PDB file of C-alpha atoms in Angstrom:
ATOM      1  CA  UNK P   2      -0.078  -0.004   0.040  1.00 80.00           C
ATOM      2  CA  UNK P   3       1.127   3.622  -0.532  1.00 93.00           C
ATOM      3  CA  UNK P   4       1.398   6.133   2.045  1.00 98.00           C
ATOM      4  CA  UNK P   5       0.805   9.885   1.762  1.00 98.00           C
ATOM      5  CA  UNK P   6       3.858  12.350   2.555  1.00 98.00           C
ATOM      6  CA  UNK P   7       2.138  13.238   5.887  1.00 98.00           C
ATOM      7  CA  UNK P   8       1.758   9.620   6.861  1.00 98.00           C
ATOM      8  CA  UNK P   9       5.508   8.959   6.186  1.00 98.00           C
ATOM      9  CA  UNK P  10       6.542  11.933   7.930  1.00 98.00           C
ATOM     10  CA  UNK P  11       4.440  11.172  10.997  1.00 98.00           C
ATOM     11  CA  UNK P  12       5.851   7.703  11.144  1.00 98.00           C
ATOM     12  CA  UNK P  13       9.371   8.901  11.115  1.00 98.00           C
ATOM     13  CA  UNK P  14       8.891  11.482  13.618  1.00 98.00           C
ATOM     14  CA  UNK P  15       7.350   9.099  15.979  1.00 98.00           C
ATOM     15  CA  UNK P  16      10.404   7.152  15.854  1.00 97.00           C
ATOM     16  CA  UNK P  17      12.543  10.232  16.730  1.00 97.00           C
ATOM     17  CA  UNK P  18      10.137  11.216  19.465  1.00 97.00           C
ATOM     18  CA  UNK P  19      10.305   7.651  20.854  1.00 97.00           C
ATOM     19  CA  UNK P  20      14.241   7.808  20.649  1.00 96.00           C
ATOM     20  CA  UNK P  21      14.344   5.116  18.205  1.00 97.00           C
ATOM     21  CA  UNK P  22      16.554   5.304  15.197  1.00 97.00           C
ATOM     22  CA  UNK P  23      14.985   5.481  11.814  1.00 98.00           C
ATOM     23  CA  UNK P  24      16.172   2.900   9.558  1.00 98.00           C
ATOM     24  CA  UNK P  25      15.725   2.957   5.718  1.00 97.00           C
ATOM     25  CA  UNK P  26      16.878   0.024   3.522  1.00 96.00           C
ATOM     26  CA  UNK P  27      17.550  -0.595  -0.156  1.00 96.00           C
ATOM     27  CA  UNK P  28      15.923  -3.642  -1.523  1.00 96.00           C
ATOM     28  CA  UNK P  29      17.200  -5.137  -4.807  1.00 94.00           C
ATOM     29  CA  UNK P  30      14.750  -8.027  -4.924  1.00 95.00           C
ATOM     30  CA  UNK P  31      11.466  -8.895  -3.602  1.00 96.00           C
ATOM     31  CA  UNK P  32      12.768 -11.482  -1.225  1.00 95.00           C
ATOM     32  CA  UNK P  33      15.079  -8.642   0.208  1.00 95.00           C
ATOM     33  CA  UNK P  34      12.084  -6.305   0.487  1.00 96.00           C
ATOM     34  CA  UNK P  35       9.746  -8.865   2.220  1.00 97.00           C
ATOM     35  CA  UNK P  36      12.362  -9.706   4.989  1.00 95.00           C
ATOM     36  CA  UNK P  37      13.574  -6.124   5.386  1.00 96.00           C
ATOM     37  CA  UNK P  38       9.986  -5.195   6.244  1.00 97.00           C
ATOM     38  CA  UNK P  39       9.838  -8.082   8.729  1.00 96.00           C
ATOM     39  CA  UNK P  40      13.013  -6.887  10.480  1.00 96.00           C
ATOM     40  CA  UNK P  41      11.256  -3.591  10.980  1.00 96.00           C
ATOM     41  CA  UNK P  42      12.542  -0.965   8.553  1.00 97.00           C
ATOM     42  CA  UNK P  43      10.942   2.303   8.441  1.00 98.00           C
ATOM     43  CA  UNK P  44      11.182   2.787   4.766  1.00 98.00           C
ATOM     44  CA  UNK P  45      12.207   0.653   1.659  1.00 98.00           C
ATOM     45  CA  UNK P  46      14.155   2.300  -1.127  1.00 98.00           C
ATOM     46  CA  UNK P  47      14.267   0.750  -4.579  1.00 98.00           C
ATOM     47  CA  UNK P  48      17.454   1.742  -6.545  1.00 96.00           C
ATOM     48  CA  UNK P  49      18.465   0.716 -10.030  1.00 96.00           C
ATOM     49  CA  UNK P  50      21.703  -0.244  -8.456  1.00 94.00           C
ATOM     50  CA  UNK P  51      20.064  -2.714  -6.467  1.00 93.00           C
ATOM     51  CA  UNK P  52      19.475  -5.020  -9.409  1.00 94.00           C
ATOM     52  CA  UNK P  53      23.155  -5.036 -10.146  1.00 93.00           C
ATOM     53  CA  UNK P  54      24.184  -5.361  -6.555  1.00 90.00           C
ATOM     54  CA  UNK P  55      21.857  -8.537  -5.982  1.00 91.00           C
ATOM     55  CA  UNK P  56      23.330  -9.823  -9.254  1.00 90.00           C
ATOM     56  CA  UNK P  57      26.851  -9.859  -7.835  1.00 90.00           C
ATOM     57  CA  UNK P  58      28.144  -6.600  -9.208  1.00 91.00           C
ATOM     58  CA  UNK P  59      29.205  -3.268  -7.598  1.00 88.00           C
ATOM     59  CA  UNK P  60      26.527  -0.766  -6.727  1.00 87.00           C
ATOM     60  CA  UNK P  61      28.467   1.636  -8.894  1.00 89.00           C
ATOM     61  CA  UNK P  62      27.053   0.043 -11.844  1.00 93.00           C
ATOM     62  CA  UNK P  63      23.915   2.139 -11.226  1.00 94.00           C
ATOM     63  CA  UNK P  64      25.837   5.101 -12.326  1.00 93.00           C
ATOM     64  CA  UNK P  65      26.975   3.692 -15.684  1.00 92.00           C
ATOM     65  CA  UNK P  66      24.949   3.528 -18.812  1.00 92.00           C
ATOM     66  CA  UNK P  67      24.011  -0.214 -18.411  1.00 94.00           C
ATOM     67  CA  UNK P  68      20.084   0.426 -18.599  1.00 94.00           C
ATOM     68  CA  UNK P  69      17.413   2.951 -18.155  1.00 97.00           C
ATOM     69  CA  UNK P  70      17.691   3.641 -14.495  1.00 97.00           C
ATOM     70  CA  UNK P  71      14.021   5.084 -14.266  1.00 98.00           C
ATOM     71  CA  UNK P  72      12.551   2.032 -16.241  1.00 98.00           C
ATOM     72  CA  UNK P  73      14.474  -0.275 -14.161  1.00 98.00           C
ATOM     73  CA  UNK P  74      13.175   1.150 -11.022  1.00 98.00           C
ATOM     74  CA  UNK P  75       9.619   1.113 -11.924  1.00 98.00           C
ATOM     75  CA  UNK P  76       9.909  -2.656 -13.120  1.00 97.00           C
ATOM     76  CA  UNK P  77      11.514  -3.649  -9.980  1.00 97.00           C
ATOM     77  CA  UNK P  78       9.056  -1.766  -7.802  1.00 97.00           C
ATOM     78  CA  UNK P  79       5.751  -2.942  -9.854  1.00 97.00           C
ATOM     79  CA  UNK P  80       6.804  -6.601 -10.317  1.00 96.00           C
ATOM     80  CA  UNK P  81       9.044  -7.442  -7.327  1.00 97.00           C
ATOM     81  CA  UNK P  82       8.997  -5.128  -4.475  1.00 98.00           C
ATOM     82  CA  UNK P  83       5.602  -3.565  -3.922  1.00 98.00           C
ATOM     83  CA  UNK P  84       3.623  -6.806  -4.481  1.00 98.00           C
ATOM     84  CA  UNK P  85       5.389  -8.137  -1.173  1.00 98.00           C
ATOM     85  CA  UNK P  86       5.669  -5.107   0.940  1.00 98.00           C
ATOM     86  CA  UNK P  87       2.332  -4.377   2.768  1.00 97.00           C
ATOM     87  CA  UNK P  88       2.958  -1.900   5.579  1.00 97.00           C
ATOM     88  CA  UNK P  89       5.992   0.020   4.978  1.00 98.00           C
ATOM     89  CA  UNK P  90       6.557   2.961   2.520  1.00 98.00           C
ATOM     90  CA  UNK P  91       8.278   2.085  -0.531  1.00 98.00           C
ATOM     91  CA  UNK P  92      10.378   4.931  -2.106  1.00 98.00           C
ATOM     92  CA  UNK P  93      11.607   5.128  -5.835  1.00 98.00           C
ATOM     93  CA  UNK P  94      15.085   6.018  -6.627  1.00 98.00           C
ATOM     94  CA  UNK P  95      14.438   8.484  -9.673  1.00 98.00           C
ATOM     95  CA  UNK P  96      17.316   9.713 -11.935  1.00 98.00           C
ATOM     96  CA  UNK P  97      16.399  13.440 -11.798  1.00 98.00           C
ATOM     97  CA  UNK P  98      19.105  14.240 -14.504  1.00 97.00           C
ATOM     98  CA  UNK P  99      17.286  12.044 -17.050  1.00 97.00           C
ATOM     99  CA  UNK P 100      16.780  14.546 -20.030  1.00 96.00           C
ATOM    100  CA  UNK P 101      14.629  12.158 -21.996  1.00 96.00           C
ATOM    101  CA  UNK P 102      11.673  12.411 -19.748  1.00 96.00           C
ATOM    102  CA  UNK P 103       9.110  15.132 -18.510  1.00 98.00           C
ATOM    103  CA  UNK P 104       9.947  14.895 -14.849  1.00 98.00           C
ATOM    104  CA  UNK P 105       6.497  15.890 -13.659  1.00 98.00           C
ATOM    105  CA  UNK P 106       4.832  13.007 -15.765  1.00 98.00           C
ATOM    106  CA  UNK P 107       7.480  10.576 -14.750  1.00 98.00           C
ATOM    107  CA  UNK P 108       6.914  11.414 -11.057  1.00 98.00           C
ATOM    108  CA  UNK P 109       3.033  11.094 -11.479  1.00 98.00           C
ATOM    109  CA  UNK P 110       3.861   7.635 -12.962  1.00 98.00           C
ATOM    110  CA  UNK P 111       5.960   6.708  -9.847  1.00 98.00           C
ATOM    111  CA  UNK P 112       3.033   7.748  -7.571  1.00 98.00           C
ATOM    112  CA  UNK P 113       0.459   5.815  -9.605  1.00 98.00           C
ATOM    113  CA  UNK P 114       2.748   2.759  -9.580  1.00 98.00           C
ATOM    114  CA  UNK P 115       2.200   2.646  -5.716  1.00 98.00           C
ATOM    115  CA  UNK P 116       5.406   4.431  -4.565  1.00 98.00           C
ATOM    116  CA  UNK P 117       5.221   6.558  -1.550  1.00 98.00           C
ATOM    117  CA  UNK P 118       7.907   8.911  -2.090  1.00 98.00           C
ATOM    118  CA  UNK P 119      11.131   9.379  -4.163  1.00 98.00           C
ATOM    119  CA  UNK P 120      14.848   9.562  -3.597  1.00 98.00           C
ATOM    120  CA  UNK P 121      17.523  11.178  -5.961  1.00 98.00           C
ATOM    121  CA  UNK P 122      19.396   8.150  -7.410  1.00 97.00           C
ATOM    122  CA  UNK P 123      21.344   7.833  -9.442  1.00 97.00           C
ATOM    123  CA  UNK P 124      22.948  10.896  -8.509  1.00 97.00           C
ATOM    124  CA  UNK P 125      25.623  13.178  -9.918  1.00 97.00           C
ATOM    125  CA  UNK P 126      26.666  13.875  -6.470  1.00 96.00           C
ATOM    126  CA  UNK P 127      28.806  10.631  -6.550  1.00 94.00           C
ATOM    127  CA  UNK P 128      30.914  12.173  -9.302  1.00 94.00           C
ATOM    128  CA  UNK P 129      33.627  14.750  -8.708  1.00 92.00           C
ATOM    129  CA  UNK P 130      36.562  16.183 -10.748  1.00 95.00           C
ATOM    130  CA  UNK P 131      36.486  16.663 -14.445  1.00 97.00           C
ATOM    131  CA  UNK P 132      33.375  14.491 -15.258  1.00 96.00           C
ATOM    132  CA  UNK P 133      31.405  16.509 -12.502  1.00 96.00           C
ATOM    133  CA  UNK P 134      32.479  19.791 -14.061  1.00 96.00           C
ATOM    134  CA  UNK P 135      31.373  18.652 -17.489  1.00 97.00           C
ATOM    135  CA  UNK P 136      28.185  17.282 -16.219  1.00 97.00           C
ATOM    136  CA  UNK P 137      27.216  20.490 -14.592  1.00 97.00           C
ATOM    137  CA  UNK P 138      28.518  22.563 -17.397  1.00 97.00           C
ATOM    138  CA  UNK P 139      26.114  20.586 -19.737  1.00 96.00           C
ATOM    139  CA  UNK P 140      23.058  21.131 -17.765  1.00 96.00           C
ATOM    140  CA  UNK P 141      23.087  17.615 -16.224  1.00 97.00           C
ATOM    141  CA  UNK P 142      24.371  18.629 -12.711  1.00 97.00           C
ATOM    142  CA  UNK P 143      22.819  18.398  -9.226  1.00 98.00           C
ATOM    143  CA  UNK P 144      20.525  21.206  -9.632  1.00 98.00           C
ATOM    144  CA  UNK P 145      18.384  18.996 -11.928  1.00 98.00           C
ATOM    145  CA  UNK P 146      17.951  16.840  -8.847  1.00 98.00           C
ATOM    146  CA  UNK P 147      16.900  19.652  -6.858  1.00 98.00           C
ATOM    147  CA  UNK P 148      14.364  20.517  -9.331  1.00 98.00           C
ATOM    148  CA  UNK P 149      12.998  17.010  -9.407  1.00 98.00           C
ATOM    149  CA  UNK P 150      12.623  16.803  -5.523  1.00 98.00           C
ATOM    150  CA  UNK P 151      10.840  20.218  -5.784  1.00 98.00           C
ATOM    151  CA  UNK P 152       8.251  18.869  -8.204  1.00 98.00           C
ATOM    152  CA  UNK P 153       7.870  15.730  -6.275  1.00 98.00           C
ATOM    153  CA  UNK P 154       7.233  17.868  -2.984  1.00 98.00           C
ATOM    154  CA  UNK P 155       4.503  19.644  -5.087  1.00 98.00           C
ATOM    155  CA  UNK P 156       2.792  16.426  -6.088  1.00 98.00           C
ATOM    156  CA  UNK P 157       2.677  15.345  -2.232  1.00 98.00           C
ATOM    157  CA  UNK P 158       5.330  12.630  -2.367  1.00 98.00           C
ATOM    158  CA  UNK P 159       7.469  11.960   0.490  1.00 98.00           C
ATOM    159  CA  UNK P 160      11.189  13.003  -0.463  1.00 98.00           C
ATOM    160  CA  UNK P 161      14.358  11.576   1.046  1.00 98.00           C
ATOM    161  CA  UNK P 162      17.575  12.701  -0.768  1.00 98.00           C
ATOM    162  CA  UNK P 163      21.186  12.035  -0.916  1.00 98.00           C
ATOM    163  CA  UNK P 164      23.436  14.949  -0.356  1.00 98.00           C
ATOM    164  CA  UNK P 165      27.083  15.132  -0.257  1.00 96.00           C
ATOM    165  CA  UNK P 166      28.126  18.649   0.888  1.00 97.00           C
ATOM    166  CA  UNK P 167      26.362  21.228   3.278  1.00 98.00           C
ATOM    167  CA  UNK P 168      25.630  23.381   0.127  1.00 98.00           C
ATOM    168  CA  UNK P 169      23.616  20.318  -1.386  1.00 98.00           C
ATOM    169  CA  UNK P 170      21.854  19.613   1.852  1.00 98.00           C
ATOM    170  CA  UNK P 171      20.687  23.579   2.217  1.00 98.00           C
ATOM    171  CA  UNK P 172      19.334  23.560  -1.508  1.00 98.00           C
ATOM    172  CA  UNK P 173      17.489  20.287  -1.128  1.00 98.00           C
ATOM    173  CA  UNK P 174      15.965  21.457   2.322  1.00 98.00           C
ATOM    174  CA  UNK P 175      15.045  24.771   0.693  1.00 98.00           C
ATOM    175  CA  UNK P 176      12.958  23.137  -1.905  1.00 98.00           C
ATOM    176  CA  UNK P 177      11.101  21.094   0.795  1.00 98.00           C
ATOM    177  CA  UNK P 178      13.126  17.830   1.158  1.00 98.00           C
ATOM    178  CA  UNK P 179      11.376  15.833   3.973  1.00 98.00           C
ATOM    179  CA  UNK P 180      14.806  14.023   4.909  1.00 98.00           C
ATOM    180  CA  UNK P 181      18.343  14.447   3.827  1.00 98.00           C
ATOM    181  CA  UNK P 182      20.837  11.551   3.666  1.00 98.00           C
ATOM    182  CA  UNK P 183      24.377  12.526   4.377  1.00 98.00           C
ATOM    183  CA  UNK P 184      26.093  10.188   1.844  1.00 96.00           C
ATOM    184  CA  UNK P 185      29.725   9.089   2.893  1.00 93.00           C
ATOM    185  CA  UNK P 186      30.396   7.286  -0.247  1.00 88.00           C
ATOM    186  CA  UNK P 187      30.513   3.748  -1.447  1.00 77.00           C
ATOM    187  CA  UNK P 188      30.068   1.218   1.590  1.00 74.00           C
ATOM    188  CA  UNK P 189      33.232  -0.435   2.918  1.00 68.00           C
ATOM    189  CA  UNK P 190      33.617  -4.137   2.916  1.00 48.00           C
ATOM    190  CA  UNK P 191      32.507  -7.294   1.548  1.00 48.00           C
ATOM    191  CA  UNK P 192      33.460  -8.693  -1.958  1.00 45.00           C
ATOM    192  CA  UNK P 193      32.786  -5.653  -3.989  1.00 42.00           C
ATOM    193  CA  UNK P 194      32.808  -2.617  -1.228  1.00 44.00           C
ATOM    194  CA  UNK P 195      35.261   0.049  -0.963  1.00 47.00           C
ATOM    195  CA  UNK P 196      38.412  -0.960   0.779  1.00 49.00           C
ATOM    196  CA  UNK P 197      38.909   0.559   4.241  1.00 52.00           C
ATOM    197  CA  UNK P 198      42.234   2.243   2.898  1.00 57.00           C
ATOM    198  CA  UNK P 199      39.970   4.452   0.211  1.00 54.00           C
ATOM    199  CA  UNK P 200      37.437   5.435   2.664  1.00 63.00           C
ATOM    200  CA  UNK P 201      37.783   8.170   5.555  1.00 77.00           C
ATOM    201  CA  UNK P 202      37.503   7.388   9.208  1.00 89.00           C
ATOM    202  CA  UNK P 203      34.253   6.930  11.079  1.00 93.00           C
ATOM    203  CA  UNK P 204      35.473   9.954  13.265  1.00 94.00           C
ATOM    204  CA  UNK P 205      35.588  12.031   9.896  1.00 94.00           C
ATOM    205  CA  UNK P 206      32.219  10.729   8.989  1.00 95.00           C
ATOM    206  CA  UNK P 207      30.773  12.139  12.360  1.00 97.00           C
ATOM    207  CA  UNK P 208      32.136  15.611  11.494  1.00 97.00           C
ATOM    208  CA  UNK P 209      30.897  15.475   7.890  1.00 97.00           C
ATOM    209  CA  UNK P 210      27.406  14.166   8.755  1.00 98.00           C
ATOM    210  CA  UNK P 211      27.051  16.980  11.400  1.00 98.00           C
ATOM    211  CA  UNK P 212      28.063  19.712   9.027  1.00 98.00           C
ATOM    212  CA  UNK P 213      25.631  18.494   6.476  1.00 98.00           C
ATOM    213  CA  UNK P 214      22.930  18.252   8.909  1.00 98.00           C
ATOM    214  CA  UNK P 215      23.478  21.657  10.256  1.00 98.00           C
ATOM    215  CA  UNK P 216      23.208  23.177   6.800  1.00 98.00           C
ATOM    216  CA  UNK P 217      19.827  21.268   6.256  1.00 98.00           C
ATOM    217  CA  UNK P 218      18.282  22.213   9.403  1.00 98.00           C
ATOM    218  CA  UNK P 219      19.130  25.872   8.903  1.00 98.00           C
ATOM    219  CA  UNK P 220      17.252  25.896   5.713  1.00 98.00           C
ATOM    220  CA  UNK P 221      14.285  23.730   6.997  1.00 98.00           C
ATOM    221  CA  UNK P 222      13.877  23.209  10.869  1.00 98.00           C
ATOM    222  CA  UNK P 223      12.038  20.181  10.640  1.00 98.00           C
ATOM    223  CA  UNK P 224      13.995  18.179   8.102  1.00 98.00           C
ATOM    224  CA  UNK P 225      15.102  14.712   9.109  1.00 98.00           C
ATOM    225  CA  UNK P 226      18.782  14.116   9.165  1.00 98.00           C
ATOM    226  CA  UNK P 227      20.213  10.601   8.333  1.00 98.00           C
ATOM    227  CA  UNK P 228      23.535   9.044   7.375  1.00 97.00           C
ATOM    228  CA  UNK P 229      24.416   6.538   4.948  1.00 95.00           C
ATOM    229  CA  UNK P 230      27.650   4.582   3.175  1.00 91.00           C
ATOM    230  CA  UNK P 231      31.410   5.082   3.469  1.00 91.00           C
ATOM    231  CA  UNK P 232      32.782   3.675   6.870  1.00 91.00           C
ATOM    232  CA  UNK P 233      29.089   3.544   8.247  1.00 93.00           C
ATOM    233  CA  UNK P 234      28.753  -0.367   7.380  1.00 88.00           C
ATOM    234  CA  UNK P 235      27.607  -2.047  10.623  1.00 91.00           C
ATOM    235  CA  UNK P 236      24.742  -1.212  13.217  1.00 93.00           C
ATOM    236  CA  UNK P 237      27.444  -0.439  15.558  1.00 95.00           C
ATOM    237  CA  UNK P 238      29.005   2.053  13.040  1.00 95.00           C
ATOM    238  CA  UNK P 239      25.722   3.544  12.545  1.00 96.00           C
ATOM    239  CA  UNK P 240      25.125   3.949  16.369  1.00 97.00           C
ATOM    240  CA  UNK P 241      28.684   5.457  16.580  1.00 97.00           C
ATOM    241  CA  UNK P 242      27.826   8.178  14.100  1.00 97.00           C
ATOM    242  CA  UNK P 243      24.264   8.884  15.302  1.00 98.00           C
ATOM    243  CA  UNK P 244      25.683   9.317  18.992  1.00 97.00           C
ATOM    244  CA  UNK P 245      28.312  11.955  17.706  1.00 97.00           C
ATOM    245  CA  UNK P 246      26.066  14.088  15.122  1.00 98.00           C
ATOM    246  CA  UNK P 247      22.548  15.273  14.460  1.00 97.00           C
ATOM    247  CA  UNK P 248      21.812  12.091  12.476  1.00 98.00           C
ATOM    248  CA  UNK P 249      18.678  10.373  13.816  1.00 98.00           C
ATOM    249  CA  UNK P 250      18.985   7.298  11.574  1.00 98.00           C
ATOM    250  CA  UNK P 251      20.749   5.445   8.914  1.00 97.00           C
ATOM    251  CA  UNK P 252      20.020   4.229   5.378  1.00 97.00           C
ATOM    252  CA  UNK P 253      21.579   1.125   4.133  1.00 93.00           C
ATOM    253  CA  UNK P 254      21.706  -0.697   0.657  1.00 87.00           C
ATOM    254  CA  UNK P 255      24.890  -2.814   0.457  1.00 82.00           C
ATOM    255  CA  UNK P 256      25.049  -2.763   4.342  1.00 84.00           C
ATOM    256  CA  UNK P 257      21.460  -4.078   4.728  1.00 84.00           C
ATOM    257  CA  UNK P 258      21.286  -6.734   1.949  1.00 87.00           C
ATOM    258  CA  UNK P 259      24.534  -7.249   0.072  1.00 82.00           C
ATOM    259  CA  UNK P 260      26.779  -7.710   3.091  1.00 82.00           C
ATOM    260  CA  UNK P 261      24.410  -9.998   5.015  1.00 88.00           C
ATOM    261  CA  UNK P 262      23.697 -12.148   1.897  1.00 89.00           C
ATOM    262  CA  UNK P 263      27.490 -12.564   1.277  1.00 88.00           C
ATOM    263  CA  UNK P 264      28.003 -13.754   4.862  1.00 90.00           C
ATOM    264  CA  UNK P 265      24.923 -15.990   5.140  1.00 92.00           C
ATOM    265  CA  UNK P 266      25.309 -17.782   1.838  1.00 91.00           C
ATOM    266  CA  UNK P 267      29.086 -18.292   2.434  1.00 94.00           C
ATOM    267  CA  UNK P 268      28.753 -19.666   6.030  1.00 95.00           C
ATOM    268  CA  UNK P 269      25.501 -21.818   5.163  1.00 94.00           C
ATOM    269  CA  UNK P 270      27.181 -23.525   2.207  1.00 95.00           C
ATOM    270  CA  UNK P 271      30.444 -24.156   4.369  1.00 96.00           C
ATOM    271  CA  UNK P 272      28.304 -25.623   7.025  1.00 96.00           C
ATOM    272  CA  UNK P 273      26.635 -27.984   4.557  1.00 95.00           C
ATOM    273  CA  UNK P 274      30.072 -28.926   3.118  1.00 95.00           C
ATOM    274  CA  UNK P 275      31.319 -29.456   6.722  1.00 97.00           C
ATOM    275  CA  UNK P 276      28.754 -32.453   7.067  1.00 96.00           C
ATOM    276  CA  UNK P 277      29.703 -35.916   6.695  1.00 93.00           C
ATOM    277  CA  UNK P 278      28.239 -38.901   4.610  1.00 91.00           C
ATOM    278  CA  UNK P 279      29.084 -41.877   6.900  1.00 83.00           C
TER     279      UNK P 279
END
């Protein structure tokens, strides 16, 4: 079932009032979504990267020209995730920089499919350097994602957004984003995650999340601040950051479905192989 923006916001604010962390989780398959809901997630997010992640590839595939991101999310939602999720808001990862679609029409289609809200993924926020400069210069920059979120807010959809800098956080909050997720980069660990050598420290993540949260709250006093990615890979990591920043919750994708699946399948298969036949 779908939820109104007000219903989703009320559900999340109740968690905050009760001093319980908000937990959002990416679902790349129906079985992930079904059991993430059973585990008590507050929102479930469908990303195009989830299809690649649960096929054994890096989440970064979602940023490459390996398919129509918006079409993939609509198909995953309508055929896999929405049919098995009954009491949890499901959010669509929308590619807001897609120049081949009328964004208002696409967002109306997202709402009609049964999604309760949107997230800006794939996001150009994960690009930096020359490619980011050229995307921005060619009109395919982060501002397109801000404009998409503004339209979604006008349509009454819940909006939960990835931001990478205080400036991006302020811009998203200013157009009505309900929740900002301070994105710390590709999640560390597992077979296809970022190496710990390539990520900054958990202590640095606390400072970065805090700065992003402060900027968002200055622009919109009731915005919900969450954290994601980089060195924040386990429940204890998320707790560490939340206790040292203004984040009141965590959103996980690889950490919520890829890493647990890698570990469970490896251990279960090894346990069967450890049995004897005589």
